[in-house]
């Protein structure tokens, strides 16, 4: 795989989102479909999805506030509400009134927050291994998750190529599926001290008031699809309760995947998203 070969049909664009210089990847035509990556991520994490789905949709992936090559927040705030506000500013800059949204992990939490606070702006919503269904304390009570948190966190403290590879491999059921180019891109993006600071601030942000509790999810208006890897970190009963709370939602478990089903099982995810958003 070559990122640049696969992205040949797409355009890299920079937009001014209320003063934040934001990197976007855009291509295709049809209904607009926005991709939001996870914590510590960047738009290249959608490399196995964007080209395929650009055959049916106008696809837009962005680097979230302070992530990838997007400028950091002027006020140093990286809570979910701030990240969501930045996404709205990007949509304003692109003159998009409403979009379908697919988010992974933190990006899914931001997408759900958008749908809860600005329902008219989100047509349909796909949440891949969404963060926010549990508090940080509840998540880290699971020894496996705590271990992944510890070992993966080394990539932020000392971003060697090996540390970055361990971080990314922990997202996959089959670590052998991780390609060197993804490791190299993330290693490059993690080198500036400001990038590492952003990721630490994201982890420490106070998001207690915007957790995706059943009470909040009952107010979610767009049709919603929950996608989890069969070895995902969120307990099945928590995901099931979230689906049951939403007015219009369904779920699917993706075999052969952990936290990054959109990467490990791209063909299955792409087909599922195409059907759901059409």
mmCIF file of C-alpha atoms in Angstrom:
data_model
loop_
_atom_site.group_PDB
_atom_site.id
_atom_site.type_symbol
_atom_site.label_atom_id
_atom_site.label_comp_id
_atom_site.label_asym_id
_atom_site.label_seq_id
_atom_site.Cartn_x
_atom_site.Cartn_y
_atom_site.Cartn_z
ATOM 1 C CA UNK A 1 0.000 0.000 0.000
ATOM 2 C CA UNK A 2 1.140 3.557 -0.660
ATOM 3 C CA UNK A 3 -0.753 6.374 1.024
ATOM 4 C CA UNK A 4 0.038 8.785 -1.754
ATOM 5 C CA UNK A 5 -0.975 6.404 -4.524
ATOM 6 C CA UNK A 6 -4.270 5.686 -2.771
ATOM 7 C CA UNK A 7 -4.884 9.390 -2.187
ATOM 8 C CA UNK A 8 -4.220 10.416 -5.810
ATOM 9 C CA UNK A 9 -7.938 10.933 -6.424
ATOM 10 C CA UNK A 10 -8.239 13.223 -3.379
ATOM 11 C CA UNK A 11 -7.117 16.784 -2.693
ATOM 12 C CA UNK A 12 -5.249 18.110 0.333
ATOM 13 C CA UNK A 13 -6.653 21.471 1.329
ATOM 14 C CA UNK A 14 -5.990 23.951 4.124
ATOM 15 C CA UNK A 15 -8.880 25.975 5.537
ATOM 16 C CA UNK A 16 -9.084 28.760 8.086
ATOM 17 C CA UNK A 17 -11.532 27.513 10.724
ATOM 18 C CA UNK A 18 -12.136 30.556 12.937
ATOM 19 C CA UNK A 19 -8.409 31.256 12.993
ATOM 20 C CA UNK A 20 -7.281 27.612 13.180
ATOM 21 C CA UNK A 21 -5.305 26.487 10.124
ATOM 22 C CA UNK A 22 -6.797 23.072 9.456
ATOM 23 C CA UNK A 23 -5.651 20.304 7.144
ATOM 24 C CA UNK A 24 -8.379 18.541 5.154
ATOM 25 C CA UNK A 25 -8.464 15.722 2.607
ATOM 26 C CA UNK A 26 -11.369 16.036 0.178
ATOM 27 C CA UNK A 27 -12.583 14.170 -2.876
ATOM 28 C CA UNK A 28 -15.447 12.531 -4.706
ATOM 29 C CA UNK A 29 -18.958 13.815 -5.215
ATOM 30 C CA UNK A 30 -22.384 13.230 -3.740
ATOM 31 C CA UNK A 31 -23.667 13.633 -0.203
ATOM 32 C CA UNK A 32 -20.903 14.994 2.073
ATOM 33 C CA UNK A 33 -19.378 12.404 4.406
ATOM 34 C CA UNK A 34 -17.094 13.681 7.182
ATOM 35 C CA UNK A 35 -14.424 11.479 8.846
ATOM 36 C CA UNK A 36 -13.135 12.232 12.378
ATOM 37 C CA UNK A 37 -10.111 10.297 13.655
ATOM 38 C CA UNK A 38 -9.318 9.189 17.197
ATOM 39 C CA UNK A 39 -7.125 10.591 19.973
ATOM 40 C CA UNK A 40 -3.583 11.178 18.815
ATOM 41 C CA UNK A 41 -4.620 10.417 15.245
ATOM 42 C CA UNK A 42 -4.618 12.220 11.911
ATOM 43 C CA UNK A 43 -6.510 12.037 8.638
ATOM 44 C CA UNK A 44 -4.228 9.324 7.183
ATOM 45 C CA UNK A 45 -5.908 6.805 9.478
ATOM 46 C CA UNK A 46 -8.772 6.749 6.933
ATOM 47 C CA UNK A 47 -6.500 5.805 4.008
ATOM 48 C CA UNK A 48 -8.276 2.476 3.495
ATOM 49 C CA UNK A 49 -11.725 4.097 3.469
ATOM 50 C CA UNK A 50 -11.608 7.508 1.823
ATOM 51 C CA UNK A 51 -10.687 6.473 -1.759
ATOM 52 C CA UNK A 52 -13.289 3.695 -1.851
ATOM 53 C CA UNK A 53 -16.120 5.797 -0.408
ATOM 54 C CA UNK A 54 -15.258 8.765 -2.637
ATOM 55 C CA UNK A 55 -16.902 6.758 -5.441
ATOM 56 C CA UNK A 56 -20.271 7.387 -3.752
ATOM 57 C CA UNK A 57 -19.837 10.438 -1.526
ATOM 58 C CA UNK A 58 -18.007 13.719 -1.237
ATOM 59 C CA UNK A 59 -15.555 12.577 1.422
ATOM 60 C CA UNK A 60 -13.901 14.998 3.839
ATOM 61 C CA UNK A 61 -11.341 13.989 6.467
ATOM 62 C CA UNK A 62 -9.745 16.538 8.779
ATOM 63 C CA UNK A 63 -6.995 16.688 11.354
ATOM 64 C CA UNK A 64 -8.781 17.517 14.603
ATOM 65 C CA UNK A 65 -7.813 20.580 16.638
ATOM 66 C CA UNK A 66 -4.092 20.359 17.498
ATOM 67 C CA UNK A 67 -3.735 16.960 15.817
ATOM 68 C CA UNK A 68 -1.783 16.010 12.719
ATOM 69 C CA UNK A 69 -0.868 19.240 10.937
ATOM 70 C CA UNK A 70 -3.780 21.337 12.231
ATOM 71 C CA UNK A 71 -2.839 24.318 14.419
ATOM 72 C CA UNK A 72 -3.069 23.988 18.206
ATOM 73 C CA UNK A 73 -5.829 25.635 20.216
ATOM 74 C CA UNK A 74 -5.081 29.231 21.165
ATOM 75 C CA UNK A 75 -6.489 28.635 24.661
ATOM 76 C CA UNK A 76 -4.909 25.195 25.112
ATOM 77 C CA UNK A 77 -8.303 23.523 25.563
ATOM 78 C CA UNK A 78 -8.894 20.103 24.009
ATOM 79 C CA UNK A 79 -12.080 18.896 25.677
ATOM 80 C CA UNK A 80 -14.771 17.316 23.505
ATOM 81 C CA UNK A 81 -16.794 20.542 23.327
ATOM 82 C CA UNK A 82 -13.755 22.462 22.030
ATOM 83 C CA UNK A 83 -12.955 19.769 19.475
ATOM 84 C CA UNK A 84 -16.591 19.762 18.349
ATOM 85 C CA UNK A 85 -16.639 23.535 18.016
ATOM 86 C CA UNK A 86 -13.572 23.363 15.781
ATOM 87 C CA UNK A 87 -15.306 20.802 13.530
ATOM 88 C CA UNK A 88 -18.292 23.151 13.186
ATOM 89 C CA UNK A 89 -15.907 25.955 12.221
ATOM 90 C CA UNK A 90 -14.358 23.687 9.560
ATOM 91 C CA UNK A 91 -17.792 22.914 8.117
ATOM 92 C CA UNK A 92 -18.548 26.643 8.043
ATOM 93 C CA UNK A 93 -15.284 27.278 6.192
ATOM 94 C CA UNK A 94 -16.174 24.561 3.677
ATOM 95 C CA UNK A 95 -19.726 25.958 3.383
ATOM 96 C CA UNK A 96 -21.310 22.645 4.402
ATOM 97 C CA UNK A 97 -24.607 23.066 6.231
ATOM 98 C CA UNK A 98 -25.068 19.380 7.045
ATOM 99 C CA UNK A 99 -23.099 16.156 6.633
ATOM 100 C CA UNK A 100 -23.064 12.472 7.388
ATOM 101 C CA UNK A 101 -20.386 11.816 10.012
ATOM 102 C CA UNK A 102 -18.261 8.792 10.801
ATOM 103 C CA UNK A 103 -15.950 8.973 13.806
ATOM 104 C CA UNK A 104 -13.575 6.573 15.504
ATOM 105 C CA UNK A 105 -12.867 6.565 19.264
ATOM 106 C CA UNK A 106 -12.451 10.232 20.303
ATOM 107 C CA UNK A 107 -13.676 11.267 16.857
ATOM 108 C CA UNK A 108 -16.862 9.280 17.465
ATOM 109 C CA UNK A 109 -17.384 11.050 20.785
ATOM 110 C CA UNK A 110 -16.927 14.409 19.059
ATOM 111 C CA UNK A 111 -19.352 13.342 16.303
ATOM 112 C CA UNK A 112 -21.994 12.317 18.855
ATOM 113 C CA UNK A 113 -21.524 15.591 20.724
ATOM 114 C CA UNK A 114 -22.087 17.458 17.468
ATOM 115 C CA UNK A 115 -25.265 15.510 16.830
ATOM 116 C CA UNK A 116 -26.515 16.209 20.361
ATOM 117 C CA UNK A 117 -25.789 19.936 20.284
ATOM 118 C CA UNK A 118 -26.429 20.714 16.591
ATOM 119 C CA UNK A 119 -28.767 17.987 15.401
ATOM 120 C CA UNK A 120 -29.680 19.745 12.146
ATOM 121 C CA UNK A 121 -26.058 19.626 11.041
ATOM 122 C CA UNK A 122 -25.702 15.823 11.227
ATOM 123 C CA UNK A 123 -27.715 13.686 8.816
ATOM 124 C CA UNK A 124 -26.579 10.200 9.819
ATOM 125 C CA UNK A 125 -23.972 9.080 12.294
ATOM 126 C CA UNK A 126 -21.582 6.091 12.398
ATOM 127 C CA UNK A 127 -19.620 5.573 15.618
ATOM 128 C CA UNK A 128 -16.639 3.206 15.414
ATOM 129 C CA UNK A 129 -15.416 2.005 18.830
ATOM 130 C CA UNK A 130 -16.691 5.255 20.372
ATOM 131 C CA UNK A 131 -14.968 6.805 23.356
ATOM 132 C CA UNK A 132 -17.161 8.516 25.930
ATOM 133 C CA UNK A 133 -19.426 5.597 26.814
ATOM 134 C CA UNK A 134 -17.386 5.135 29.997
ATOM 135 C CA UNK A 135 -15.435 7.562 32.154
ATOM 136 C CA UNK A 136 -11.636 7.353 32.172
ATOM 137 C CA UNK A 137 -11.737 5.744 35.620
ATOM 138 C CA UNK A 138 -14.215 3.102 34.477
ATOM 139 C CA UNK A 139 -12.156 2.304 31.373
ATOM 140 C CA UNK A 140 -8.887 1.980 33.295
ATOM 141 C CA UNK A 141 -10.495 -0.373 35.808
ATOM 142 C CA UNK A 142 -10.078 -3.039 33.109
ATOM 143 C CA UNK A 143 -6.472 -4.347 33.484
ATOM 144 C CA UNK A 144 -6.140 -4.985 29.742
ATOM 145 C CA UNK A 145 -7.169 -1.436 28.875
ATOM 146 C CA UNK A 146 -4.903 -0.023 31.597
ATOM 147 C CA UNK A 147 -1.958 -1.980 30.193
ATOM 148 C CA UNK A 148 -2.644 -0.755 26.636
ATOM 149 C CA UNK A 149 -2.966 2.787 27.997
ATOM 150 C CA UNK A 150 0.417 2.485 29.715
ATOM 151 C CA UNK A 151 2.354 0.876 26.871
ATOM 152 C CA UNK A 152 0.713 3.018 24.192
ATOM 153 C CA UNK A 153 1.365 6.180 26.193
ATOM 154 C CA UNK A 154 5.106 5.762 25.699
ATOM 155 C CA UNK A 155 4.633 6.981 22.129
ATOM 156 C CA UNK A 156 3.705 10.400 23.522
ATOM 157 C CA UNK A 157 6.506 10.528 26.099
ATOM 158 C CA UNK A 158 9.333 9.277 23.895
ATOM 159 C CA UNK A 159 8.125 8.877 20.303
ATOM 160 C CA UNK A 160 10.632 6.454 18.878
ATOM 161 C CA UNK A 161 9.567 4.388 15.892
ATOM 162 C CA UNK A 162 9.351 1.317 18.139
ATOM 163 C CA UNK A 163 7.125 3.130 20.647
ATOM 164 C CA UNK A 164 4.837 4.354 17.878
ATOM 165 C CA UNK A 165 4.663 0.854 16.402
ATOM 166 C CA UNK A 166 3.667 -0.582 19.787
ATOM 167 C CA UNK A 167 0.988 2.097 20.177
ATOM 168 C CA UNK A 168 -0.535 1.383 16.763
ATOM 169 C CA UNK A 169 -0.173 -2.404 17.013
ATOM 170 C CA UNK A 170 -2.217 -2.278 20.228
ATOM 171 C CA UNK A 171 -5.174 -1.019 18.193
ATOM 172 C CA UNK A 172 -5.170 -4.119 15.997
ATOM 173 C CA UNK A 173 -6.290 -7.693 16.522
ATOM 174 C CA UNK A 174 -3.611 -8.741 14.059
ATOM 175 C CA UNK A 175 -0.561 -6.502 14.658
ATOM 176 C CA UNK A 176 1.035 -7.895 11.509
ATOM 177 C CA UNK A 177 -1.497 -5.906 9.491
ATOM 178 C CA UNK A 178 0.212 -2.651 10.485
ATOM 179 C CA UNK A 179 2.155 -1.191 7.572
ATOM 180 C CA UNK A 180 5.455 0.660 7.911
ATOM 181 C CA UNK A 181 4.148 3.787 6.201
ATOM 182 C CA UNK A 182 1.542 4.382 8.910
ATOM 183 C CA UNK A 183 4.241 4.038 11.575
ATOM 184 C CA UNK A 184 6.529 6.448 9.717
ATOM 185 C CA UNK A 185 3.827 9.099 9.253
ATOM 186 C CA UNK A 186 2.777 9.011 12.893
ATOM 187 C CA UNK A 187 6.385 9.023 14.073
ATOM 188 C CA UNK A 188 7.000 12.179 12.015
ATOM 189 C CA UNK A 189 3.860 13.864 13.354
ATOM 190 C CA UNK A 190 4.805 13.079 16.969
ATOM 191 C CA UNK A 191 8.280 14.637 16.817
ATOM 192 C CA UNK A 192 7.365 18.264 17.687
ATOM 193 C CA UNK A 193 7.097 18.820 21.438
ATOM 194 C CA UNK A 194 3.857 20.753 20.925
ATOM 195 C CA UNK A 195 2.253 17.680 19.330
ATOM 196 C CA UNK A 196 3.112 15.545 22.330
ATOM 197 C CA UNK A 197 1.761 18.240 24.658
ATOM 198 C CA UNK A 198 -1.539 18.334 22.776
ATOM 199 C CA UNK A 199 -2.035 14.600 23.120
ATOM 200 C CA UNK A 200 -1.369 14.748 26.856
ATOM 201 C CA UNK A 201 -3.828 17.635 27.235
ATOM 202 C CA UNK A 202 -6.459 15.650 25.330
ATOM 203 C CA UNK A 203 -6.050 12.764 27.757
ATOM 204 C CA UNK A 204 -6.372 15.072 30.772
ATOM 205 C CA UNK A 205 -9.298 17.153 29.472
ATOM 206 C CA UNK A 206 -12.351 17.314 31.720
ATOM 207 C CA UNK A 207 -15.182 15.713 29.752
ATOM 208 C CA UNK A 208 -17.261 14.404 32.652
ATOM 209 C CA UNK A 209 -20.244 16.581 31.757
ATOM 210 C CA UNK A 210 -20.438 15.317 28.173
ATOM 211 C CA UNK A 211 -20.093 11.565 28.659
ATOM 212 C CA UNK A 212 -22.341 9.567 26.338
ATOM 213 C CA UNK A 213 -24.592 8.284 29.102
ATOM 214 C CA UNK A 214 -27.902 6.589 28.266
ATOM 215 C CA UNK A 215 -29.713 9.747 29.423
ATOM 216 C CA UNK A 216 -27.797 11.875 26.912
ATOM 217 C CA UNK A 217 -28.046 9.289 24.141
ATOM 218 C CA UNK A 218 -31.845 9.299 24.457
ATOM 219 C CA UNK A 219 -31.681 12.808 22.978
ATOM 220 C CA UNK A 220 -29.682 11.702 19.919
ATOM 221 C CA UNK A 221 -31.801 12.384 16.845
ATOM 222 C CA UNK A 222 -29.852 11.179 13.765
ATOM 223 C CA UNK A 223 -30.003 7.527 12.780
ATOM 224 C CA UNK A 224 -26.898 6.018 14.335
ATOM 225 C CA UNK A 225 -24.766 2.965 13.616
ATOM 226 C CA UNK A 226 -22.450 1.606 16.327
ATOM 227 C CA UNK A 227 -19.507 -0.433 15.022
ATOM 228 C CA UNK A 228 -17.237 -2.346 17.381
ATOM 229 C CA UNK A 229 -14.344 -4.709 16.842
ATOM 230 C CA UNK A 230 -14.872 -8.181 18.231
ATOM 231 C CA UNK A 231 -11.929 -7.526 20.590
ATOM 232 C CA UNK A 232 -12.815 -3.881 21.224
ATOM 233 C CA UNK A 233 -12.028 -2.327 24.591
ATOM 234 C CA UNK A 234 -15.581 -1.263 25.473
ATOM 235 C CA UNK A 235 -17.598 -4.053 27.114
ATOM 236 C CA UNK A 236 -20.391 -5.472 24.968
ATOM 237 C CA UNK A 237 -23.042 -4.698 27.581
ATOM 238 C CA UNK A 238 -22.040 -1.016 27.592
ATOM 239 C CA UNK A 239 -22.347 -0.788 23.808
ATOM 240 C CA UNK A 240 -25.657 -2.673 23.912
ATOM 241 C CA UNK A 241 -27.042 -0.247 26.516
ATOM 242 C CA UNK A 242 -25.951 2.714 24.394
ATOM 243 C CA UNK A 243 -27.709 1.322 21.328
ATOM 244 C CA UNK A 244 -30.867 0.662 23.333
ATOM 245 C CA UNK A 245 -30.879 4.238 24.654
ATOM 246 C CA UNK A 246 -30.764 5.897 21.228
ATOM 247 C CA UNK A 247 -34.093 6.643 19.515
ATOM 248 C CA UNK A 248 -32.878 5.153 16.223
ATOM 249 C CA UNK A 249 -29.726 3.054 16.396
ATOM 250 C CA UNK A 250 -28.348 -0.356 15.580
ATOM 251 C CA UNK A 251 -25.028 -2.056 16.107
ATOM 252 C CA UNK A 252 -22.646 -4.389 14.351
ATOM 253 C CA UNK A 253 -19.625 -6.332 15.584
ATOM 254 C CA UNK A 254 -16.752 -6.570 13.097
ATOM 255 C CA UNK A 255 -14.878 -9.876 13.193
ATOM 256 C CA UNK A 256 -11.103 -9.810 13.020
ATOM 257 C CA UNK A 257 -10.745 -6.339 14.502
ATOM 258 C CA UNK A 258 -9.995 -4.502 17.731
ATOM 259 C CA UNK A 259 -9.991 -0.688 17.987
ATOM 260 C CA UNK A 260 -9.390 0.050 14.303
ATOM 261 C CA UNK A 261 -11.918 -2.017 12.335
ATOM 262 C CA UNK A 262 -11.928 0.663 9.607
ATOM 263 C CA UNK A 263 -8.270 -0.211 9.010
ATOM 264 C CA UNK A 264 -8.133 -3.952 9.726
ATOM 265 C CA UNK A 265 -11.401 -4.829 7.996
ATOM 266 C CA UNK A 266 -11.697 -1.948 5.565
ATOM 267 C CA UNK A 267 -13.723 -3.793 2.914
ATOM 268 C CA UNK A 268 -16.400 -4.797 5.431
ATOM 269 C CA UNK A 269 -16.521 -1.326 6.971
ATOM 270 C CA UNK A 270 -16.666 0.424 3.597
ATOM 271 C CA UNK A 271 -19.541 -1.740 2.395
ATOM 272 C CA UNK A 272 -21.413 -1.231 5.657
ATOM 273 C CA UNK A 273 -20.947 2.539 5.619
ATOM 274 C CA UNK A 274 -21.939 2.818 1.985
ATOM 275 C CA UNK A 275 -25.201 0.996 2.640
ATOM 276 C CA UNK A 276 -25.942 2.903 5.848
ATOM 277 C CA UNK A 277 -25.281 6.382 4.483
ATOM 278 C CA UNK A 278 -27.064 5.789 1.195
#
